[in-house]
CSV table of C-alpha atoms and ligand atoms in Angstrom, one decimal:
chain,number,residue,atom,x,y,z
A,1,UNK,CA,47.8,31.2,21.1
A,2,UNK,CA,49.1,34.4,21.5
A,3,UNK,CA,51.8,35.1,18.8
A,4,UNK,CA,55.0,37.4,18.9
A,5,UNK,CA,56.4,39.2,15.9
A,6,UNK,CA,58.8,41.8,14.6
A,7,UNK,CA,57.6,45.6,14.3
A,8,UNK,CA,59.1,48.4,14.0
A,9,UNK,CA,58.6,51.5,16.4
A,10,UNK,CA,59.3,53.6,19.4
A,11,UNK,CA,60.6,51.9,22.5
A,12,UNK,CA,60.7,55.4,24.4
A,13,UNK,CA,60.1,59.1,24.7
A,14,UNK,CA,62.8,61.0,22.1
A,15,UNK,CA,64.0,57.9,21.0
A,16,UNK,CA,64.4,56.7,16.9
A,17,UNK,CA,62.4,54.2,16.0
A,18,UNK,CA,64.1,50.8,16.0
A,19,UNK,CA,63.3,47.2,15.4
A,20,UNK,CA,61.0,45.7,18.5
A,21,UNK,CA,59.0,42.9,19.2
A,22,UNK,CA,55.3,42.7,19.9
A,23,UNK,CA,52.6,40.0,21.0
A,24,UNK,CA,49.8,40.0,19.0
A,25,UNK,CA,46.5,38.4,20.8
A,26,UNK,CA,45.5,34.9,19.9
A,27,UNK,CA,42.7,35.2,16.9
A,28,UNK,CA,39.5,34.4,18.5
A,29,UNK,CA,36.2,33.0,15.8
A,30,UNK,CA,35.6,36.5,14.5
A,31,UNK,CA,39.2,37.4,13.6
A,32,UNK,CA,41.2,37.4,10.7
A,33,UNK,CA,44.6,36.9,10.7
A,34,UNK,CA,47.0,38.9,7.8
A,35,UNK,CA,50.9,38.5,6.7
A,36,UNK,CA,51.5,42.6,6.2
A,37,UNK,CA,53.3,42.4,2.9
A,38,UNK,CA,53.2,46.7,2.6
A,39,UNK,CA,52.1,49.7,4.8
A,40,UNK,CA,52.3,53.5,4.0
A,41,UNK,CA,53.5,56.1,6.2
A,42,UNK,CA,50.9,58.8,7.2
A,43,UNK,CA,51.9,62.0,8.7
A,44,UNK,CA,49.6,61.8,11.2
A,45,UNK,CA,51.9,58.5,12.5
A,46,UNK,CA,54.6,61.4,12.9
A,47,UNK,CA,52.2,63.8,14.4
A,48,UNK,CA,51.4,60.9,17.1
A,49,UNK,CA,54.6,60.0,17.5
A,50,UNK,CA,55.6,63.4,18.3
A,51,UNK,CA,53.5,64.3,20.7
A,52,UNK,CA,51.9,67.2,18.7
A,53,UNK,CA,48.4,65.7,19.1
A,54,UNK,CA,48.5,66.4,23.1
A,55,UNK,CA,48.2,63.0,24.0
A,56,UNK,CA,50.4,61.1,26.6
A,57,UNK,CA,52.2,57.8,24.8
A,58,UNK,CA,52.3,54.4,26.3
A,59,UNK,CA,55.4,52.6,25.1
A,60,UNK,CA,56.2,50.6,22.6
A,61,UNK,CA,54.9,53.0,20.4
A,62,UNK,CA,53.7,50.9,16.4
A,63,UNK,CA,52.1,53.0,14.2
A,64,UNK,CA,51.0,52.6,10.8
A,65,UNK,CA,47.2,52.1,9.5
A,66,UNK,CA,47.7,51.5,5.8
A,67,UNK,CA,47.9,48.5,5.7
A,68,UNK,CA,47.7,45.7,2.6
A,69,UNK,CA,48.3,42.1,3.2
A,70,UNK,CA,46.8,38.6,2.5
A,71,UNK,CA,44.5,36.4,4.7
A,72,UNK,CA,46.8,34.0,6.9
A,73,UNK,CA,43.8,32.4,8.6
A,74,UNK,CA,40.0,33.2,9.6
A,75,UNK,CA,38.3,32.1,12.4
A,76,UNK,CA,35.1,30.0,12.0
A,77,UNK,CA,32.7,32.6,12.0
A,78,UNK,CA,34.1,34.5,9.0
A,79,UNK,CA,32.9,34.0,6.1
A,80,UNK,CA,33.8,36.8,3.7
A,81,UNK,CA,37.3,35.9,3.9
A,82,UNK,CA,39.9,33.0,3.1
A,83,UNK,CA,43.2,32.3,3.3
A,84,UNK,CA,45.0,34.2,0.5
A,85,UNK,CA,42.7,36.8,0.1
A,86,UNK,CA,44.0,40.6,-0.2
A,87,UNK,CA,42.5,42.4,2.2
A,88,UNK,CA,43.6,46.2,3.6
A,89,UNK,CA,43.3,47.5,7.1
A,90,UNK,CA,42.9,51.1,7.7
A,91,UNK,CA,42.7,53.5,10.8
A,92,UNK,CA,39.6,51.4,12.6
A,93,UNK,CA,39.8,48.3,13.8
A,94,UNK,CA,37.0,48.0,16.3
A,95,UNK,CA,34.2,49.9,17.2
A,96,UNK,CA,30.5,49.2,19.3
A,97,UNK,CA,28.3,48.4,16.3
A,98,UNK,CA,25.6,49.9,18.4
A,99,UNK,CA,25.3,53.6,18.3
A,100,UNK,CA,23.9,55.4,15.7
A,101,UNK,CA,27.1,56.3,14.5
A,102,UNK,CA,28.0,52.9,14.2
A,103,UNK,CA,24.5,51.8,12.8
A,104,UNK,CA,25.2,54.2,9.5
A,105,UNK,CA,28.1,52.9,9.1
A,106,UNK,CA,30.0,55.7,10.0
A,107,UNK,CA,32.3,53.7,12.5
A,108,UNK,CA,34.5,56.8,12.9
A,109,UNK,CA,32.3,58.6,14.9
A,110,UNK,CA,31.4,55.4,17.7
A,111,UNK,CA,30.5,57.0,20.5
A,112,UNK,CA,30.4,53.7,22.5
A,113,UNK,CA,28.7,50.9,24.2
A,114,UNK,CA,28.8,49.1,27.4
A,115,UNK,CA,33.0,48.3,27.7
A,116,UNK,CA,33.4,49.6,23.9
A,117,UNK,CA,35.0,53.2,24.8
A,118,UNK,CA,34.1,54.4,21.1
A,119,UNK,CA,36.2,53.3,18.0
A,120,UNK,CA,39.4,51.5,18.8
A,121,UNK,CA,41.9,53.1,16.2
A,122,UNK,CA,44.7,50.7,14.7
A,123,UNK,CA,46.9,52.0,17.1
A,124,UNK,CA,47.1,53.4,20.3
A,125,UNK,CA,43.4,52.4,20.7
A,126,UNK,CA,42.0,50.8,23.4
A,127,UNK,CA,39.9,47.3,22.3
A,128,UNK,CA,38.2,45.5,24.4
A,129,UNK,CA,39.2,42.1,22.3
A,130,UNK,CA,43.2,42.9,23.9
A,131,UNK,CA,41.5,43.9,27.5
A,132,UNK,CA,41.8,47.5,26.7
A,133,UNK,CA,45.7,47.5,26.1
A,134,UNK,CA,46.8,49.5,23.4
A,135,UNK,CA,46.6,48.8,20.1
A,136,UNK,CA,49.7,48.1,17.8
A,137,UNK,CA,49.5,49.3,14.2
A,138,UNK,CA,51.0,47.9,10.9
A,139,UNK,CA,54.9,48.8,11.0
A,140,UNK,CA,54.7,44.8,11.9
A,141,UNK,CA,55.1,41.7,10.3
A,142,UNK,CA,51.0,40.4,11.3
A,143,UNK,CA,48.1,41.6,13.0
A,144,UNK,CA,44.6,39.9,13.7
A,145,UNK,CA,41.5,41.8,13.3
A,146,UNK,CA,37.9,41.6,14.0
A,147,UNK,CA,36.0,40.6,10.5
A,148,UNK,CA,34.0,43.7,10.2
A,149,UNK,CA,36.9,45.6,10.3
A,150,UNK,CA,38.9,43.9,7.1
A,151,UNK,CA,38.6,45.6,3.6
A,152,UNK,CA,38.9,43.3,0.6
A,153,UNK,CA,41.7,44.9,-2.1
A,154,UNK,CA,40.2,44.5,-5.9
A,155,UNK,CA,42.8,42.5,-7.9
A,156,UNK,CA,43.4,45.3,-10.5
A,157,UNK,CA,45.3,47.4,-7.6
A,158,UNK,CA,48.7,46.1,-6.8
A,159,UNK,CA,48.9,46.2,-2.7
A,160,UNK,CA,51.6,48.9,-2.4
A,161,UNK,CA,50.1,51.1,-4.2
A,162,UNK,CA,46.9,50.0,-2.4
A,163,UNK,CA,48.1,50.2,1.0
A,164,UNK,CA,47.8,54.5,1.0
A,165,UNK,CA,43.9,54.1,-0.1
A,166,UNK,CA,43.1,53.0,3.7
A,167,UNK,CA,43.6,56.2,4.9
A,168,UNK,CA,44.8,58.4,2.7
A,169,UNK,CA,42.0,57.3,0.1
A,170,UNK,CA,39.1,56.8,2.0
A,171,UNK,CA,40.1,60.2,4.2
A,172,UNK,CA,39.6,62.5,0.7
A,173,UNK,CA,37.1,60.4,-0.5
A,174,UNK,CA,34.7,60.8,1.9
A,175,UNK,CA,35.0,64.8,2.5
A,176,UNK,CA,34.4,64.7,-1.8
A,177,UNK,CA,31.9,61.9,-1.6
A,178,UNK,CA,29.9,64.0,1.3
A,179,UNK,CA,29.9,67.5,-0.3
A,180,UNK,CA,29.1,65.9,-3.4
A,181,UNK,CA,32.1,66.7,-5.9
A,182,UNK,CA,31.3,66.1,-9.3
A,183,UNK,CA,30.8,67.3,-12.9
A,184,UNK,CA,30.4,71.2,-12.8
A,185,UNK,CA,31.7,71.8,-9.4
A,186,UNK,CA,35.2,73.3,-9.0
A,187,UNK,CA,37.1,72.0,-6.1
A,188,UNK,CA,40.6,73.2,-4.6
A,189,UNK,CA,43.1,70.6,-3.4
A,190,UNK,CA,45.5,72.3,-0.5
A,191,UNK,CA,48.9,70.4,-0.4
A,192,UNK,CA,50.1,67.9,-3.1
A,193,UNK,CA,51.6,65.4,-0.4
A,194,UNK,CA,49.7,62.0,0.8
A,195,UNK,CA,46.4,62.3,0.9
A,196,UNK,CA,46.4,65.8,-1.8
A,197,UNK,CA,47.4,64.0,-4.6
A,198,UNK,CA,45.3,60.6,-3.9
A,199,UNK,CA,42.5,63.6,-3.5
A,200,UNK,CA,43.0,65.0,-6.9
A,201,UNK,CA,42.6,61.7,-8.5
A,202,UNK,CA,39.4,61.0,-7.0
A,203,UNK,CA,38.3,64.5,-7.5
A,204,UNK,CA,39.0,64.4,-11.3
A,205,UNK,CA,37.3,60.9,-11.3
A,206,UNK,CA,34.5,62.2,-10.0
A,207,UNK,CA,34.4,65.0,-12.8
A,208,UNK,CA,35.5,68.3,-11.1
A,209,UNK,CA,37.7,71.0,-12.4
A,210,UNK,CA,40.4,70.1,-10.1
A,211,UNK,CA,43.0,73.0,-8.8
A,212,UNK,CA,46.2,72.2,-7.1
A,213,UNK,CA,47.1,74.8,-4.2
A,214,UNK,CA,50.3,74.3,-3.4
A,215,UNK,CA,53.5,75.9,-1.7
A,216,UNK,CA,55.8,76.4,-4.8
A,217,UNK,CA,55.3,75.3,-8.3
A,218,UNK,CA,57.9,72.4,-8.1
A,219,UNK,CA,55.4,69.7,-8.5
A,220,UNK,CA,53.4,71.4,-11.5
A,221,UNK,CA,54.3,69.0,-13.9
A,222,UNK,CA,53.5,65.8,-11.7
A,223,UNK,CA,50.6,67.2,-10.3
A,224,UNK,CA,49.1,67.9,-13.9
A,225,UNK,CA,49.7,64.3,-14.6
A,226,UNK,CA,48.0,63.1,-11.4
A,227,UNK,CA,44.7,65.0,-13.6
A,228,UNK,CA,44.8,68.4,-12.2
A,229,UNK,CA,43.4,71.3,-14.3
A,230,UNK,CA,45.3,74.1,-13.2
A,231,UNK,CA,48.4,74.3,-9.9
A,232,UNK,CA,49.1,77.8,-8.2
A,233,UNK,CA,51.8,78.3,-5.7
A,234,UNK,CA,50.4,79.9,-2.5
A,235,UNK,CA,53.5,81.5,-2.1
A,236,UNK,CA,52.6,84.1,-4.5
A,237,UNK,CA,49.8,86.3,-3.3
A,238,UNK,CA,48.7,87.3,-7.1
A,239,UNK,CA,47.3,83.5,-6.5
A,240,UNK,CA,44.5,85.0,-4.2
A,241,UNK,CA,44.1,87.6,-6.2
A,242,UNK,CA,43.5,85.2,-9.1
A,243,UNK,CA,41.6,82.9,-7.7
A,244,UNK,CA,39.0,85.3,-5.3
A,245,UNK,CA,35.5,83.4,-4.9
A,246,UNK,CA,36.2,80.7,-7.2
A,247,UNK,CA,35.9,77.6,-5.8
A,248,UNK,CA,32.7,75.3,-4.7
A,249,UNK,CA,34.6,73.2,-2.3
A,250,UNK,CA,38.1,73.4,-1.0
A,251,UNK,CA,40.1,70.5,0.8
A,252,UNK,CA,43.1,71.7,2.9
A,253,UNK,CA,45.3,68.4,3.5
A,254,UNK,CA,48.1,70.5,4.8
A,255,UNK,CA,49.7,69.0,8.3
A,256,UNK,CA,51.0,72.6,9.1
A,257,UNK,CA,48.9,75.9,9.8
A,258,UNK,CA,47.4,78.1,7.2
A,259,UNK,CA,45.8,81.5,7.4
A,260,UNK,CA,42.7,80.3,6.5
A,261,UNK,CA,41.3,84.1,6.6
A,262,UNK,CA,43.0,83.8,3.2
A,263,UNK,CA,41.7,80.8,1.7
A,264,UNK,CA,38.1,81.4,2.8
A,265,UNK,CA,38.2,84.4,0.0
A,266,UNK,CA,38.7,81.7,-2.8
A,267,UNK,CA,35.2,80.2,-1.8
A,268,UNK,CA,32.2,80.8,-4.0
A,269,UNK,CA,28.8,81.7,-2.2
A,270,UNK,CA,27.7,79.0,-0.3
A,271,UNK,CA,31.5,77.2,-0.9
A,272,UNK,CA,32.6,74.9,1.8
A,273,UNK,CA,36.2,74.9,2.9
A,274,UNK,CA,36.9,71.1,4.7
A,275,UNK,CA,39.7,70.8,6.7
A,276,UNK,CA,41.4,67.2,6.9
A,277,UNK,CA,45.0,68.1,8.0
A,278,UNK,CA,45.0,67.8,11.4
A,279,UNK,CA,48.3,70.5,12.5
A,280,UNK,CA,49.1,70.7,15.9
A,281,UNK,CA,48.3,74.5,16.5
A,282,UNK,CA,45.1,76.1,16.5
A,283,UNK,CA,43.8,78.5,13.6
A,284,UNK,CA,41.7,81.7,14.2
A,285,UNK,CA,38.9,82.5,11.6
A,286,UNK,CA,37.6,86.4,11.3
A,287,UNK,CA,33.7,85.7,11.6
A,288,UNK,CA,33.2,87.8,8.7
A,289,UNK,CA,34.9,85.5,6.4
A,290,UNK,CA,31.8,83.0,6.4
A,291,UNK,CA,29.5,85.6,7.0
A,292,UNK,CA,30.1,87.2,3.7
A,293,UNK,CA,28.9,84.4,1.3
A,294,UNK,CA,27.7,82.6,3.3
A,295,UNK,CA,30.4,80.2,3.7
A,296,UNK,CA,31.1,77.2,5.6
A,297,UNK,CA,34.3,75.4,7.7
A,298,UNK,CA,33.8,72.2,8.0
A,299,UNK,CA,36.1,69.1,9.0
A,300,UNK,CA,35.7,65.2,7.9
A,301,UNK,CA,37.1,62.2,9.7
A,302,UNK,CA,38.6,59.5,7.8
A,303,UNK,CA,35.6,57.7,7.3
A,304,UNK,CA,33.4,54.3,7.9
A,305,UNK,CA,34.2,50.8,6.6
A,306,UNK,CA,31.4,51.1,4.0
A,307,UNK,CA,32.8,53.8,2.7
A,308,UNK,CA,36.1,52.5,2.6
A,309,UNK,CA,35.3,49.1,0.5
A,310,UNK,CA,33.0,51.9,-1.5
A,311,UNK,CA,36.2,54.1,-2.2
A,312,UNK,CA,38.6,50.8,-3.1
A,313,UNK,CA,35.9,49.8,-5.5
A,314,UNK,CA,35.4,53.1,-7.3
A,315,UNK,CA,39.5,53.3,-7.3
A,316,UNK,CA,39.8,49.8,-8.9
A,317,UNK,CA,37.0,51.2,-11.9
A,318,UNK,CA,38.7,54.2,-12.3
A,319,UNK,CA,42.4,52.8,-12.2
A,320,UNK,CA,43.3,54.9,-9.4
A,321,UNK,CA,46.0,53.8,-7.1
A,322,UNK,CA,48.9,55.8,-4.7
A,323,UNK,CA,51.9,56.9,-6.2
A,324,UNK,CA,54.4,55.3,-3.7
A,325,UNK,CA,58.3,55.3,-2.9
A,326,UNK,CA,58.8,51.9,-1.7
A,327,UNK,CA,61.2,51.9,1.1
A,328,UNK,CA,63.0,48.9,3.0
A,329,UNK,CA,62.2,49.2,7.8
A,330,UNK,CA,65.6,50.4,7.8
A,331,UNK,CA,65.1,53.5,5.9
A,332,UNK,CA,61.8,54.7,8.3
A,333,UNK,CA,63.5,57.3,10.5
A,334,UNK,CA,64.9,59.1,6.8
A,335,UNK,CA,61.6,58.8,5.2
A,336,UNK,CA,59.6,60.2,8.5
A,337,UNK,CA,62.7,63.3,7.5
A,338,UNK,CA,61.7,63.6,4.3
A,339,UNK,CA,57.7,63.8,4.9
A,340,UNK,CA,58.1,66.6,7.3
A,341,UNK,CA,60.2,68.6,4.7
A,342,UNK,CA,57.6,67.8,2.3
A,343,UNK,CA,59.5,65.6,-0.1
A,344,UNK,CA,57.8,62.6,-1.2
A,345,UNK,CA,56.1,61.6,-4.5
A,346,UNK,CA,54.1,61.1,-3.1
A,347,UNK,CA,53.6,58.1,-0.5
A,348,UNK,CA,56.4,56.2,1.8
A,349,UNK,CA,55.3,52.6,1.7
A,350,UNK,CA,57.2,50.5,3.8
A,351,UNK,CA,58.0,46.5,2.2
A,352,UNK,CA,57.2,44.5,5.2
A,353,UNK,CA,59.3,41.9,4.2
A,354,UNK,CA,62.3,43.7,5.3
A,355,UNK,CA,61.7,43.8,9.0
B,1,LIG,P1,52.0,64.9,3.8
B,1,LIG,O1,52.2,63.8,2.9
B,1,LIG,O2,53.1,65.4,4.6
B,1,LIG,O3,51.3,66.1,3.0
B,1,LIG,C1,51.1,67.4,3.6
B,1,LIG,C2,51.3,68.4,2.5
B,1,LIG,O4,51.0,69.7,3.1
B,1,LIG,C3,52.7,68.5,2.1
B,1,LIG,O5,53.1,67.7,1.0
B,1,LIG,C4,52.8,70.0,1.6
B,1,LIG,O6,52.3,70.1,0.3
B,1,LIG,C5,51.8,70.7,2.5
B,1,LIG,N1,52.6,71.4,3.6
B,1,LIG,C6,53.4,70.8,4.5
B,1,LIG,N2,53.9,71.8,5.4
B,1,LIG,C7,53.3,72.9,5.0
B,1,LIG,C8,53.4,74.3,5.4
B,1,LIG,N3,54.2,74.6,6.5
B,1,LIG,N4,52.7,75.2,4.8
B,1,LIG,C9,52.0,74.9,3.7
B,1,LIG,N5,51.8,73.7,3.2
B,1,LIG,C10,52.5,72.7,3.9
B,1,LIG,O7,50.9,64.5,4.9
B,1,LIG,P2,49.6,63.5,4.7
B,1,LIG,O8,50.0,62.2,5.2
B,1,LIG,O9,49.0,63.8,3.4
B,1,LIG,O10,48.6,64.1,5.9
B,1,LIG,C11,48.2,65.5,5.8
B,1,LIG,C12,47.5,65.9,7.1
B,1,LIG,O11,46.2,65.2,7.2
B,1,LIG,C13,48.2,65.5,8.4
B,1,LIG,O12,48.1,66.6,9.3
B,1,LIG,C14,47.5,64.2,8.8
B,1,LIG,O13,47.6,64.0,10.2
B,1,LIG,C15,46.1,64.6,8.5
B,1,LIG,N6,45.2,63.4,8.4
B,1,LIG,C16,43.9,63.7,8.8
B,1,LIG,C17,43.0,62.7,8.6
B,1,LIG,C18,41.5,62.9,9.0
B,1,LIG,O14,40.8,62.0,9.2
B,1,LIG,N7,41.1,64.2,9.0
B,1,LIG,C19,43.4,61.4,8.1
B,1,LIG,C20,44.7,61.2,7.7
B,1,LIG,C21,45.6,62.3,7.8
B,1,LIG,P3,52.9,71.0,-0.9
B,1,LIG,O15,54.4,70.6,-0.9
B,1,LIG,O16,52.2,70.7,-2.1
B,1,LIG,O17,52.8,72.5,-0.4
B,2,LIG,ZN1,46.5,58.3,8.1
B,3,LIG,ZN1,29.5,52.7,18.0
């Protein structure tokens, strides 16, 4: 049986978002069925919501895919999970299991099978399991997902500061993980919002010199906490001046522009700049800026569901977890406010209890 529940999104173009209701489908034996106790809010939920990714919106609009919750009920075929468990959902929630993308693990980059477009993001995706309608994401009370799609949360992380890990852990994580961050190398951190200052903690973890590159130095202090070595403002050009050819790897998590002419200088030879913010301009590169060096740009995409129970494991040995402001539903439209002027410490979590 189908079930309907309370959520919180957009009902309309230019419209707030506002209390709604929403049908989830009824679990079939491969689901899993979780009570959202907390989900954080992404900027890329703002990003969607405002139409600055290009796509056209299908109303109700339900974002949210960080999600942290316990096991309600499984269907018989899953066996990995039980009621009560704490589990996480992040930005996938189906994908083909069939192309090689899939077959690595690397669910992010499904290219599709048969009626499996490619993968089904947690929402606004099209799955197959709902007959292709779109998918509703975790500003809601409940949501059933496919088994292979459910993370398990280690009991050491409390899950609100858990819930940010699903994307905005496993999204820094991976980009670190991939060009192999570790003792010796010195790696950049662009923007000290969501996913920056989950990235430095996994970046010192993983034994880097970490530097924070952010607008102004009003989050020195915090961002030294979080285990940064050293924080420049980029607002003062001695920084680049400073900091010419330093860096092994940098990772821009800004949502806005940059002039990333001036940030490829910072690399090393052979130094990789990864881009993971995803603004909703273009940016121009001079071609000379990785010829010289030998440089590369690179981007990384969230990242697979191995990966991700990978990532919660290594946060639950190294103590890591999202600093978080927990908010109450009614407080959503101010908080999406505050991320856009940059001022959160440093992740919105939303209590799910209060919707
Ligand atoms: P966030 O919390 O808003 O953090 C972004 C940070 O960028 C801000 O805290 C700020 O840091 C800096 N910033 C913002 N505006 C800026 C500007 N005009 N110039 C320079 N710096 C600016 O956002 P988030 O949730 O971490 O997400 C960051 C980006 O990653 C978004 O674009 C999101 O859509 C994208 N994303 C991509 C993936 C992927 O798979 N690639 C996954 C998740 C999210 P300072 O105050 O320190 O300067
Ligand atoms: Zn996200
Ligand atoms: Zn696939």
């Amino acid at each position: 049986m189908a079930n309907t529940i309370k959520a919180y999104g957009v009902a309309g173009p230019n419209e707030k978002l506002q209390p709604l209701t929403i049908e989830r489908r009824a679990p079939d034996d491969d689901d899993v069925v979780i009570d959202i106790k907390y989900t954080g809010i992404c900027h890329s939920d703002i990003h969607t919501v405002n139409g600055e990714w290009g796509r056209a919106l299908t109303y109700p609009v339900v974002t949210g895919h960080e999600i942290a919750g316990l096991v309600r009920s499984v269907g018989k075929n899953v066996t990995k999970f039980k009621v009560g468990d704490r589990v996480g959902v992040g930005c996938l929630v189906n994908s083909c299991r069939l192309c090689d993308g899939c077959k690595e693990g690397e669910e992010q980059f499904c290219t599709g099978h048969g009626d499996m477009p490619g993968h089904v993001s947690t929402y606004g995706g099209k799955d197959p399991k709902e007959n292709l309608k779109l998918t509703a994401g975790g500003y809601s009370q409940m949501i059933v997902v496919d088994k292979d799609f459910v993370l398990r949360i280690p009991d050491s992380i409390p899950l609100d500061r858990a819930a940010p890990l699903l994307c905005a852990g496993i999204t820094t994580y991976s980009p670190l993980r991939h060009w192999k961050a570790g003792p010796g190398k010195s790696v950049a951190i662009i923007g000290l919002g969501g996913l920056g200052h989950v990235a430095v903690k996994i970046a010192k973890a993983l034994g880097c010199e970490v530097t924070v590159l952010s607008q102004s130095l009003s989050k020195k202090e915090l961002g030294l906490q979080l285990g940064a070595d050293k924080y420049f403002a980029t607002s003062d050009a001695e920084t680049f001046t400073a900091l010419k050819g330093h860096f092994d790897l940098i990772i821009n998590t800004v949502s806005a522009n940059l002039n990333l002419n001036q940030y490829m200088s910072l690399l090393r030879r052979d130094g990789s700049f990864v881009e993971i913010g995803a603004p909703e301009h273009p940016m121009t590169l001079h071609a000379f800026n990785v010829i010289i060096g030998r440089r590369s740009l690179a981007g990384s995409c969230i990242g697979g569901i191995r990966e991700t129970q990978e990532m919660l494991d290594f946060c639950a040995k190294h103590d890591i977890a999202a600093d978080v402001e927990i908010i109450p539903a009614s407080q959503i439209n101010e908080a999406w406010e505050r991320v856009i002027k940059s001022d959160v410490r440093f992740r919105f979590v939303i209590d799910i209890s209060t919707l």
